[in-house]
Coordinates of C-alpha atoms in Angstrom, one line a residue:
M15 CA 0.0 0.0 0.0
S16 CA 1.5 3.3 -1.1
K17 CA 0.3 6.7 -0.1
V18 CA -1.6 8.9 -2.6
M19 CA -0.8 12.6 -2.6
V20 CA -3.5 14.8 -3.9
I21 CA -4.1 18.5 -4.6
A22 CA -7.6 19.6 -3.5
C23 CA -8.9 23.0 -4.6
Y24 CA -11.9 24.6 -3.0
R25 CA -13.3 27.8 -4.5
P26 CA -15.5 29.6 -2.0
K27 CA -19.1 30.5 -2.9
Q28 CA -20.0 34.2 -2.6
D29 CA -19.5 35.5 0.9
K30 CA -18.5 32.0 2.2
D31 CA -14.7 32.6 2.6
D32 CA -14.7 32.3 6.4
E33 CA -17.1 29.4 6.4
L34 CA -14.9 27.5 3.9
L35 CA -11.8 28.1 5.9
A36 CA -13.5 26.8 9.0
Q37 CA -14.6 23.7 7.1
V38 CA -11.0 23.1 5.7
K39 CA -9.7 23.2 9.3
T40 CA -12.0 20.1 10.0
H41 CA -11.0 18.2 6.9
L42 CA -7.8 16.4 8.0
P43 CA -9.0 15.7 11.6
I44 CA -12.1 14.0 10.2
L45 CA -10.2 12.0 7.7
R46 CA -7.6 11.0 10.4
A47 CA -10.3 10.0 12.8
E48 CA -11.7 7.7 10.1
G49 CA -8.2 6.2 9.4
L50 CA -8.0 7.4 5.8
V51 CA -5.0 9.8 5.8
D52 CA -1.6 9.6 7.3
D53 CA -0.2 11.8 10.1
S54 CA 1.7 14.1 7.9
P55 CA 0.5 17.8 7.9
S56 CA -1.2 19.2 4.8
L57 CA 0.1 22.1 2.9
C58 CA -2.5 24.8 2.4
G59 CA -2.7 28.1 0.7
R60 CA -5.0 30.7 -0.8
A61 CA -4.8 31.7 -4.4
K62 CA -5.4 35.3 -5.7
D63 CA -9.0 34.3 -6.6
G64 CA -9.7 33.1 -3.1
T65 CA -9.5 29.4 -3.9
I66 CA -8.0 27.3 -1.1
V67 CA -5.5 24.8 -2.3
E68 CA -4.7 21.8 0.0
V69 CA -2.1 19.1 -0.6
F70 CA -2.4 16.0 1.6
C71 CA -1.8 12.2 1.5
W72 CA -4.3 9.5 1.7
K73 CA -3.0 6.3 3.2
S74 CA -3.7 4.3 0.0
E75 CA -5.9 4.0 -3.1
S76 CA -8.3 1.8 -1.1
A77 CA -8.6 4.6 1.5
V78 CA -9.6 7.0 -1.2
A79 CA -12.2 4.5 -2.4
S80 CA -13.6 3.8 1.0
A81 CA -14.0 7.5 1.7
H82 CA -16.8 7.5 -0.8
E83 CA -18.8 5.0 1.3
N84 CA -18.0 6.5 4.7
P85 CA -20.9 8.4 6.4
A86 CA -18.7 10.8 8.3
V87 CA -16.8 11.7 5.1
E88 CA -20.0 12.1 3.1
K89 CA -21.4 14.4 5.8
M90 CA -18.2 16.5 5.7
W91 CA -18.3 16.7 1.9
Q92 CA -21.9 17.8 2.0
A93 CA -20.8 20.6 4.3
F94 CA -18.0 21.6 1.9
G95 CA -20.6 21.7 -0.9
E96 CA -22.6 24.3 0.9
V97 CA -19.6 26.7 1.0
C98 CA -17.5 26.0 -2.0
E99 CA -17.2 24.5 -5.5
Y100 CA -14.5 21.9 -6.1
T101 CA -12.2 22.8 -8.9
S102 CA -9.0 21.5 -10.5
I103 CA -5.6 23.0 -9.9
G104 CA -5.4 24.1 -13.6
K105 CA -8.4 26.4 -13.0
V106 CA -6.9 28.2 -10.0
D107 CA -5.7 31.8 -10.6
G108 CA -2.0 31.7 -11.2
A109 CA -1.8 28.0 -11.8
H110 CA -0.3 28.5 -15.2
D111 CA 2.6 30.6 -13.8
L112 CA 5.9 28.8 -13.5
F113 CA 5.7 29.2 -9.7
T114 CA 2.1 29.5 -8.6
P115 CA 1.8 32.1 -5.8
L116 CA -0.3 31.1 -2.8
E117 CA -0.8 32.8 0.5
P118 CA 0.1 30.2 3.2
I119 CA -2.7 29.1 5.5
D120 CA -1.9 27.6 8.9
L121 CA -4.5 25.0 9.6
D122 CA -3.2 24.1 13.1
V123 CA -3.8 20.4 12.4

């Protein structure tokens, strides 16, 4: 079983920046409690357009798959859906720059 590093991008819905940040701060603790991610910290930053970019590691491909059947994770994803739209890194402002500038976010997790 090898880890799977992912880049998750969350674009806040209008006037939902603070709510999104609060939700992102719960993300890894919930995934850890469910045994789906490792103990390494995530890297997190905010792009010029407000999108939050988070890089983290799932424990394995099977952990990724099992997340889609996990009630706690589904509930968390529904809460994310209320405050953001998921997007790909290629659609984040600055993603096509040689070095994509992000404002660091300390998640304290």
